[in-house]
């Protein structure tokens, strides 16, 4: 049985993803896209870069290896990734359908959400 305390979520910024680790084994990834890549050229005039509250990350996909799919790992993973996003002062654009469903059931994360059509 997998215990939540055995789970570790790591931010792998070099690969633009969060990783879920259980007992030294990579069992999940949550990929994101840094939307600053699309807007940095617009900020050159007079500004050094985006303010932390302007950072929007699109959470693109959540993948959990098959052996861990039915153990509530995805919910734990997404929750911890969103907590890290909040710590970083990011806004989140939930492209991933699982992340959208997760956020829809949890009003405590509404402050992080940027709508897809915004």
PDB file of C-alpha atoms in Angstrom, residues 11-91:
ATOM      1  CA  UNK A  11       9.918  20.656  -9.392  1.00  0.00           C
ATOM      2  CA  UNK A  12      12.172  19.844 -12.356  1.00  0.00           C
ATOM      3  CA  UNK A  13      12.440  23.308 -13.924  1.00  0.00           C
ATOM      4  CA  UNK A  14      14.925  22.121 -16.561  1.00  0.00           C
ATOM      5  CA  UNK A  15      12.234  19.831 -17.983  1.00  0.00           C
ATOM      6  CA  UNK A  16       9.251  22.109 -17.289  1.00  0.00           C
ATOM      7  CA  UNK A  17       7.501  19.606 -15.091  1.00  0.00           C
ATOM      8  CA  UNK A  18       6.726  18.427 -11.615  1.00  0.00           C
ATOM      9  CA  UNK A  19       7.692  14.856 -10.793  1.00  0.00           C
ATOM     10  CA  UNK A  20       6.063  12.425  -8.381  1.00  0.00           C
ATOM     11  CA  UNK A  21       8.479  10.067  -6.657  1.00  0.00           C
ATOM     12  CA  UNK A  22       7.682   7.075  -4.423  1.00  0.00           C
ATOM     13  CA  UNK A  23      10.575   5.426  -2.620  1.00  0.00           C
ATOM     14  CA  UNK A  24      13.128   6.580  -5.188  1.00  0.00           C
ATOM     15  CA  UNK A  25      11.011   5.674  -8.224  1.00  0.00           C
ATOM     16  CA  UNK A  26       9.625   8.246 -10.666  1.00  0.00           C
ATOM     17  CA  UNK A  27       5.919   7.392 -10.986  1.00  0.00           C
ATOM     18  CA  UNK A  28       4.362  10.549 -12.396  1.00  0.00           C
ATOM     19  CA  UNK A  29       4.914  13.780 -14.251  1.00  0.00           C
ATOM     20  CA  UNK A  30       2.867  16.942 -14.561  1.00  0.00           C
ATOM     21  CA  UNK A  31       4.142  18.986 -17.468  1.00  0.00           C
ATOM     22  CA  UNK A  32       3.652  22.717 -17.775  1.00  0.00           C
ATOM     23  CA  UNK A  33       4.366  25.440 -20.302  1.00  0.00           C
ATOM     24  CA  UNK A  34       5.834  28.742 -19.203  1.00  0.00           C
ATOM     25  CA  UNK A  35       3.750  31.363 -21.003  1.00  0.00           C
ATOM     26  CA  UNK A  36       6.465  33.974 -20.442  1.00  0.00           C
ATOM     27  CA  UNK A  37       8.176  32.541 -23.534  1.00  0.00           C
ATOM     28  CA  UNK A  38       5.325  34.007 -25.560  1.00  0.00           C
ATOM     29  CA  UNK A  39       5.274  37.405 -23.844  1.00  0.00           C
ATOM     30  CA  UNK A  40       8.890  38.242 -22.947  1.00  0.00           C
ATOM     31  CA  UNK A  41       9.488  40.158 -26.205  1.00  0.00           C
ATOM     32  CA  UNK A  42       6.540  42.409 -25.339  1.00  0.00           C
ATOM     33  CA  UNK A  43       8.116  43.381 -22.002  1.00  0.00           C
ATOM     34  CA  UNK A  44      11.475  44.638 -23.258  1.00  0.00           C
ATOM     35  CA  UNK A  45      10.470  48.316 -23.408  1.00  0.00           C
ATOM     36  CA  UNK A  46      11.005  49.773 -19.951  1.00  0.00           C
ATOM     37  CA  UNK A  47      10.611  46.583 -17.906  1.00  0.00           C
ATOM     38  CA  UNK A  48      13.173  44.026 -16.846  1.00  0.00           C
ATOM     39  CA  UNK A  49      10.714  41.140 -16.710  1.00  0.00           C
ATOM     40  CA  UNK A  50       7.354  39.976 -15.495  1.00  0.00           C
ATOM     41  CA  UNK A  51       6.248  40.558 -11.939  1.00  0.00           C
ATOM     42  CA  UNK A  52       5.618  37.328 -10.005  1.00  0.00           C
ATOM     43  CA  UNK A  53       1.868  37.901 -10.158  1.00  0.00           C
ATOM     44  CA  UNK A  54       2.089  38.041 -13.979  1.00  0.00           C
ATOM     45  CA  UNK A  55       3.543  34.531 -14.300  1.00  0.00           C
ATOM     46  CA  UNK A  56       1.055  32.097 -15.823  1.00  0.00           C
ATOM     47  CA  UNK A  57       1.893  28.441 -16.270  1.00  0.00           C
ATOM     48  CA  UNK A  58      -0.264  26.167 -18.394  1.00  0.00           C
ATOM     49  CA  UNK A  59      -0.542  22.782 -16.688  1.00  0.00           C
ATOM     50  CA  UNK A  60      -0.610  20.576 -19.774  1.00  0.00           C
ATOM     51  CA  UNK A  61      -0.812  16.934 -18.744  1.00  0.00           C
ATOM     52  CA  UNK A  62      -0.664  14.648 -15.743  1.00  0.00           C
ATOM     53  CA  UNK A  63       0.731  11.154 -16.208  1.00  0.00           C
ATOM     54  CA  UNK A  64       0.887   8.444 -13.549  1.00  0.00           C
ATOM     55  CA  UNK A  65       2.432   5.032 -14.234  1.00  0.00           C
ATOM     56  CA  UNK A  66      -0.131   2.261 -14.449  1.00  0.00           C
ATOM     57  CA  UNK A  67       0.719   0.542 -11.147  1.00  0.00           C
ATOM     58  CA  UNK A  68      -0.125   3.760  -9.253  1.00  0.00           C
ATOM     59  CA  UNK A  69      -3.240   4.879 -11.157  1.00  0.00           C
ATOM     60  CA  UNK A  70      -5.847   3.648  -8.663  1.00  0.00           C
ATOM     61  CA  UNK A  71      -4.161   4.799  -5.464  1.00  0.00           C
ATOM     62  CA  UNK A  72      -5.260   8.446  -5.375  1.00  0.00           C
ATOM     63  CA  UNK A  73      -1.769   9.397  -6.535  1.00  0.00           C
ATOM     64  CA  UNK A  74      -2.962  11.868  -9.167  1.00  0.00           C
ATOM     65  CA  UNK A  75      -4.972  13.889  -6.640  1.00  0.00           C
ATOM     66  CA  UNK A  76      -2.085  13.978  -4.189  1.00  0.00           C
ATOM     67  CA  UNK A  77       0.325  14.882  -6.987  1.00  0.00           C
ATOM     68  CA  UNK A  78      -1.793  17.697  -8.412  1.00  0.00           C
ATOM     69  CA  UNK A  79      -2.501  19.095  -4.948  1.00  0.00           C
ATOM     70  CA  UNK A  80       1.184  19.277  -4.074  1.00  0.00           C
ATOM     71  CA  UNK A  81       2.088  20.749  -7.491  1.00  0.00           C
ATOM     72  CA  UNK A  82      -0.572  23.441  -7.031  1.00  0.00           C
ATOM     73  CA  UNK A  83       0.741  24.170  -3.545  1.00  0.00           C
ATOM     74  CA  UNK A  84       4.206  24.693  -5.048  1.00  0.00           C
ATOM     75  CA  UNK A  85       2.710  26.926  -7.759  1.00  0.00           C
ATOM     76  CA  UNK A  86       1.073  29.015  -5.032  1.00  0.00           C
ATOM     77  CA  UNK A  87       4.407  29.245  -3.179  1.00  0.00           C
ATOM     78  CA  UNK A  88       6.007  30.505  -6.419  1.00  0.00           C
ATOM     79  CA  UNK A  89       3.137  33.020  -6.807  1.00  0.00           C
ATOM     80  CA  UNK A  90       2.222  31.547 -10.195  1.00  0.00           C
ATOM     81  CA  UNK A  91      -1.197  31.618 -11.795  1.00  0.00           C
TER      82      UNK A  91
END
